[in-house]
Amino acid sequence: MQFLQNANLSFKVNEIFKSIQGESTYAGLPCVFIRLTGCNLRCSYCDTRYAYDEGADMTICEIIKKIETLNAPIIELTGGEPLLQENIIFLINAVIDWQEENKHKFSGIAPKLLIETSGSISIKDINKKAVIIMDIKTPSSGMNERMLPDNINYLKHDDEIKFVIGSIEDYEYSKKIIFDKKLYEKSKILFSSVFGQIKPETIIELMLKDKVPARFQLQMHKYIWPPELRGV
């Protein structure tokens, strides 16, 4: 089994759980989340601060055994910042190999690995079979100067670029980047509102007026369950 190569490499894992995808173009689908510990950014609106430090070491073998028990076609590596951990490439490849060897167990939904990343660490060497969901940080995050501009060059058509918007300034900043860099020719574009900070309709009205080629999304899980609830 290919995915058992490097089986004893370990990673600090905050939590692994099964829920639905709450964001992205995969929203609403069953998904296993592997939340890794640690982040190199400190966004003002971060809703997973508990992942900065909390976690326990798990080997690739232990992680694969856990996702086998949870049994969902979509798997997401998230954080924190999952690309921050050493040897992350080996975990990514192991999950993809496991999905390919077990795709016969899933019907109707093609297995896919999603990687949610902040855009501050290079995605150049990530397995091309994975879907990158990459933030471009906006001014209200306080982290917009930490982005790696070259990452845009490594995005694929099936990847997704996410702008989290907490103010009109954030919206204008995002719109300018989209049109200046012609991001709509690169990948899918997502707009999210900072929960409880800006009204979704404010962003939607501006998007429609300015004909921004983006998909607006809500963090679905925060409307189904209490926003502060973990593991959902």
Short mmCIF file of C-alpha atoms in Angstrom, two decimals:
data_model
loop_
_atom_site.label_atom_id
_atom_site.label_comp_id
_atom_site.label_asym_id
_atom_site.label_seq_id
_atom_site.Cartn_x
_atom_site.Cartn_y
_atom_site.Cartn_z
CA MET A 1 0.00 0.00 0.00
CA GLN A 2 1.61 3.21 -1.19
CA PHE A 3 0.11 5.32 1.57
CA LEU A 4 1.99 3.34 4.22
CA GLN A 5 5.31 4.66 2.95
CA ASN A 6 6.83 6.98 5.55
CA ALA A 7 4.10 5.67 7.88
CA ASN A 8 6.03 6.59 11.03
CA LEU A 9 6.52 10.26 10.20
CA SER A 10 4.60 12.27 12.79
CA PHE A 11 2.65 15.52 12.73
CA LYS A 12 1.10 17.62 15.47
CA VAL A 13 -2.65 17.25 15.05
CA ASN A 14 -5.19 19.48 16.73
CA GLU A 15 -8.27 17.44 15.81
CA ILE A 16 -9.70 15.07 13.21
CA PHE A 17 -13.47 14.99 12.75
CA LYS A 18 -16.22 14.36 10.23
CA SER A 19 -18.74 17.03 9.28
CA ILE A 20 -19.88 18.79 6.14
CA GLN A 21 -17.77 21.19 4.12
CA GLY A 22 -18.90 24.61 5.33
CA GLU A 23 -17.11 26.69 2.68
CA SER A 24 -15.66 26.51 -0.86
CA THR A 25 -17.34 25.09 -3.96
CA TYR A 26 -17.49 21.80 -2.05
CA ALA A 27 -19.83 23.28 0.60
CA GLY A 28 -22.46 20.88 1.88
CA LEU A 29 -20.57 17.68 1.07
CA PRO A 30 -19.48 15.16 3.74
CA CYS A 31 -15.88 15.83 4.70
CA VAL A 32 -13.20 14.60 7.08
CA PHE A 33 -11.19 17.49 8.51
CA ILE A 34 -7.58 17.02 9.60
CA ARG A 35 -6.73 20.15 11.57
CA LEU A 36 -3.00 20.50 12.13
CA THR A 37 -1.50 22.54 14.95
CA GLY A 38 0.45 25.75 14.42
CA CYS A 39 0.15 28.93 12.39
CA ASN A 40 2.65 31.56 11.28
CA LEU A 41 -0.02 34.28 11.06
CA ARG A 42 -2.26 35.97 13.61
CA CYS A 43 -5.29 37.21 11.68
CA SER A 44 -7.54 39.58 13.59
CA TYR A 45 -10.67 37.54 12.80
CA CYS A 46 -9.16 34.08 13.34
CA ASP A 47 -11.76 31.61 14.63
CA THR A 48 -9.36 28.73 15.31
CA ARG A 49 -6.92 30.25 17.77
CA TYR A 50 -7.07 27.01 19.73
CA ALA A 51 -5.09 25.44 16.87
CA TYR A 52 -2.09 27.72 17.44
CA ASP A 53 -0.63 25.38 20.08
CA GLU A 54 -3.06 22.62 21.08
CA GLY A 55 -2.46 19.19 19.64
CA ALA A 56 -0.85 15.78 19.93
CA ASP A 57 1.62 13.93 17.72
CA MET A 58 0.16 11.39 15.30
CA THR A 59 1.96 9.31 12.69
CA ILE A 60 0.82 9.05 9.08
CA CYS A 61 -0.31 5.51 9.88
CA GLU A 62 -2.46 6.73 12.81
CA ILE A 63 -3.95 9.55 10.74
CA ILE A 64 -4.86 7.19 7.90
CA LYS A 65 -6.47 4.74 10.35
CA LYS A 66 -8.57 7.57 11.77
CA ILE A 67 -9.82 8.81 8.40
CA GLU A 68 -10.64 5.20 7.47
CA THR A 69 -13.02 4.99 10.43
CA LEU A 70 -14.68 8.31 9.54
CA ASN A 71 -15.15 7.30 5.90
CA ALA A 72 -15.91 10.36 3.77
CA PRO A 73 -14.86 11.01 0.15
CA ILE A 74 -13.73 14.59 0.74
CA ILE A 75 -10.80 15.20 3.09
CA GLU A 76 -9.49 18.61 4.06
CA LEU A 77 -6.13 19.51 5.56
CA THR A 78 -6.56 22.69 7.52
CA GLY A 79 -5.22 24.49 10.57
CA GLY A 80 -3.77 26.65 11.71
CA GLU A 81 -1.56 26.55 8.66
CA PRO A 82 -1.12 22.94 7.50
CA LEU A 83 1.80 23.68 5.16
CA LEU A 84 3.84 24.92 8.11
CA GLN A 85 4.61 21.42 9.39
CA GLU A 86 7.80 19.66 8.35
CA ASN A 87 7.34 16.77 5.90
CA ILE A 88 3.78 17.82 5.09
CA ILE A 89 4.32 16.71 1.49
CA PHE A 90 4.49 13.09 2.69
CA LEU A 91 1.17 13.35 4.55
CA ILE A 92 -0.49 14.97 1.52
CA ASN A 93 0.77 12.21 -0.77
CA ALA A 94 -0.29 9.50 1.71
CA VAL A 95 -3.86 10.82 1.91
CA ILE A 96 -4.13 11.08 -1.88
CA ASP A 97 -2.76 7.54 -2.29
CA TRP A 98 -5.25 6.25 0.29
CA GLN A 99 -8.11 7.97 -1.53
CA GLU A 100 -7.10 6.49 -4.86
CA GLU A 101 -6.81 2.98 -3.42
CA ASN A 102 -10.21 3.28 -1.72
CA LYS A 103 -12.23 5.24 -4.29
CA HIS A 104 -14.34 2.13 -4.99
CA LYS A 105 -15.86 2.56 -1.50
CA PHE A 106 -17.47 5.88 -2.43
CA SER A 107 -20.35 6.36 -4.83
CA GLY A 108 -21.61 9.59 -6.33
CA ILE A 109 -18.87 11.85 -4.92
CA ALA A 110 -15.33 11.64 -6.31
CA PRO A 111 -12.68 11.54 -3.57
CA LYS A 112 -10.68 14.75 -3.30
CA LEU A 113 -8.11 16.23 -0.94
CA LEU A 114 -8.60 19.92 -0.16
CA ILE A 115 -5.78 21.95 1.38
CA GLU A 116 -6.77 25.18 3.09
CA THR A 117 -3.77 27.49 3.27
CA SER A 118 -3.15 31.14 4.11
CA GLY A 119 -1.10 31.99 1.02
CA SER A 120 1.96 32.83 3.11
CA ILE A 121 3.81 29.56 2.41
CA SER A 122 4.77 28.31 -1.05
CA ILE A 123 2.40 25.88 -2.74
CA LYS A 124 4.85 25.19 -5.58
CA ASP A 125 5.66 21.58 -4.65
CA ILE A 126 2.20 20.46 -3.52
CA ASN A 127 0.82 17.36 -5.25
CA LYS A 128 -1.18 18.59 -8.26
CA LYS A 129 -4.00 16.15 -7.48
CA ALA A 130 -4.87 18.18 -4.38
CA VAL A 131 -7.20 21.18 -4.54
CA ILE A 132 -5.62 24.28 -3.02
CA ILE A 133 -7.99 26.68 -1.26
CA MET A 134 -5.75 29.68 -0.76
CA ASP A 135 -6.48 32.87 1.12
CA ILE A 136 -5.35 36.23 -0.13
CA LYS A 137 -5.39 38.15 3.13
CA THR A 138 -7.23 41.46 3.25
CA PRO A 139 -6.20 44.58 5.24
CA SER A 140 -8.53 43.94 8.18
CA SER A 141 -6.74 40.65 8.83
CA GLY A 142 -3.57 42.60 9.62
CA MET A 143 -1.64 39.98 7.64
CA ASN A 144 -1.99 41.14 4.03
CA GLU A 145 1.71 42.03 3.81
CA ARG A 146 2.64 38.41 4.58
CA MET A 147 1.33 36.94 1.32
CA LEU A 148 3.66 35.29 -1.22
CA PRO A 149 2.75 36.84 -4.60
CA ASP A 150 4.42 33.98 -6.51
CA ASN A 151 1.82 31.54 -5.19
CA ILE A 152 -0.63 32.87 -7.78
CA ASN A 153 1.62 31.41 -10.49
CA TYR A 154 1.24 27.88 -9.12
CA LEU A 155 -2.56 27.82 -8.87
CA LYS A 156 -4.50 25.41 -11.09
CA HIS A 157 -7.89 25.93 -12.70
CA ASP A 158 -9.57 23.71 -10.07
CA ASP A 159 -7.95 25.54 -7.17
CA GLU A 160 -9.80 28.25 -5.24
CA ILE A 161 -8.77 31.72 -4.10
CA LYS A 162 -10.55 33.03 -1.02
CA PHE A 163 -10.91 36.62 0.15
CA VAL A 164 -12.25 37.05 3.70
CA ILE A 165 -13.89 40.47 3.84
CA GLY A 166 -14.54 42.42 7.02
CA SER A 167 -14.94 45.96 5.67
CA ILE A 168 -15.54 48.04 2.54
CA GLU A 169 -11.79 48.60 2.39
CA ASP A 170 -11.30 44.83 2.25
CA TYR A 171 -13.81 44.57 -0.57
CA GLU A 172 -12.13 47.29 -2.65
CA TYR A 173 -8.72 45.72 -1.98
CA SER A 174 -9.97 42.32 -3.14
CA LYS A 175 -11.71 43.68 -6.22
CA LYS A 176 -8.56 45.50 -7.34
CA ILE A 177 -6.41 42.37 -7.02
CA ILE A 178 -8.94 40.25 -8.90
CA PHE A 179 -9.09 42.59 -11.89
CA ASP A 180 -5.45 43.72 -11.86
CA LYS A 181 -4.11 40.15 -11.67
CA LYS A 182 -6.95 38.67 -13.78
CA LEU A 183 -7.41 36.01 -11.12
CA TYR A 184 -10.63 34.85 -12.81
CA GLU A 185 -8.40 33.39 -15.55
CA LYS A 186 -6.43 31.37 -12.98
CA SER A 187 -8.82 29.75 -10.51
CA LYS A 188 -12.21 29.93 -8.85
CA ILE A 189 -12.70 33.00 -6.65
CA LEU A 190 -14.54 33.01 -3.33
CA PHE A 191 -15.74 35.92 -1.19
CA SER A 192 -16.54 35.35 2.49
CA SER A 193 -17.76 37.83 5.07
CA VAL A 194 -16.16 37.96 8.50
CA PHE A 195 -18.85 36.41 10.68
CA GLY A 196 -20.63 39.08 12.73
CA GLN A 197 -18.47 41.93 11.38
CA ILE A 198 -20.00 42.92 8.02
CA LYS A 199 -23.41 42.12 6.62
CA PRO A 200 -23.30 39.60 3.77
CA GLU A 201 -25.80 41.65 1.78
CA THR A 202 -23.41 44.63 1.83
CA ILE A 203 -20.77 42.57 0.00
CA ILE A 204 -23.29 40.97 -2.35
CA GLU A 205 -24.73 44.34 -3.42
CA LEU A 206 -21.22 45.61 -4.23
CA MET A 207 -20.31 42.43 -6.10
CA LEU A 208 -23.40 42.68 -8.28
CA LYS A 209 -22.85 46.38 -8.96
CA ASP A 210 -19.19 45.91 -9.88
CA LYS A 211 -19.68 42.60 -11.73
CA VAL A 212 -17.01 40.89 -9.67
CA PRO A 213 -16.43 37.34 -11.04
CA ALA A 214 -16.54 35.64 -7.67
CA ARG A 215 -18.77 33.23 -5.75
CA PHE A 216 -20.13 34.58 -2.47
CA GLN A 217 -20.20 32.05 0.35
CA LEU A 218 -21.28 31.88 3.96
CA GLN A 219 -19.53 29.77 6.56
CA MET A 220 -22.38 27.28 6.50
CA HIS A 221 -21.33 25.44 9.66
CA LYS A 222 -21.66 28.64 11.72
CA TYR A 223 -25.33 28.91 10.76
CA ILE A 224 -26.10 25.24 11.43
CA TRP A 225 -24.26 24.96 14.76
CA PRO A 226 -23.21 27.56 17.35
CA PRO A 227 -20.30 29.57 15.85
CA GLU A 228 -17.97 28.79 18.74
CA LEU A 229 -18.59 25.02 18.62
CA ARG A 230 -15.55 22.91 17.73
CA GLY A 231 -15.41 19.69 15.76
CA VAL A 232 -18.37 20.42 13.45
#
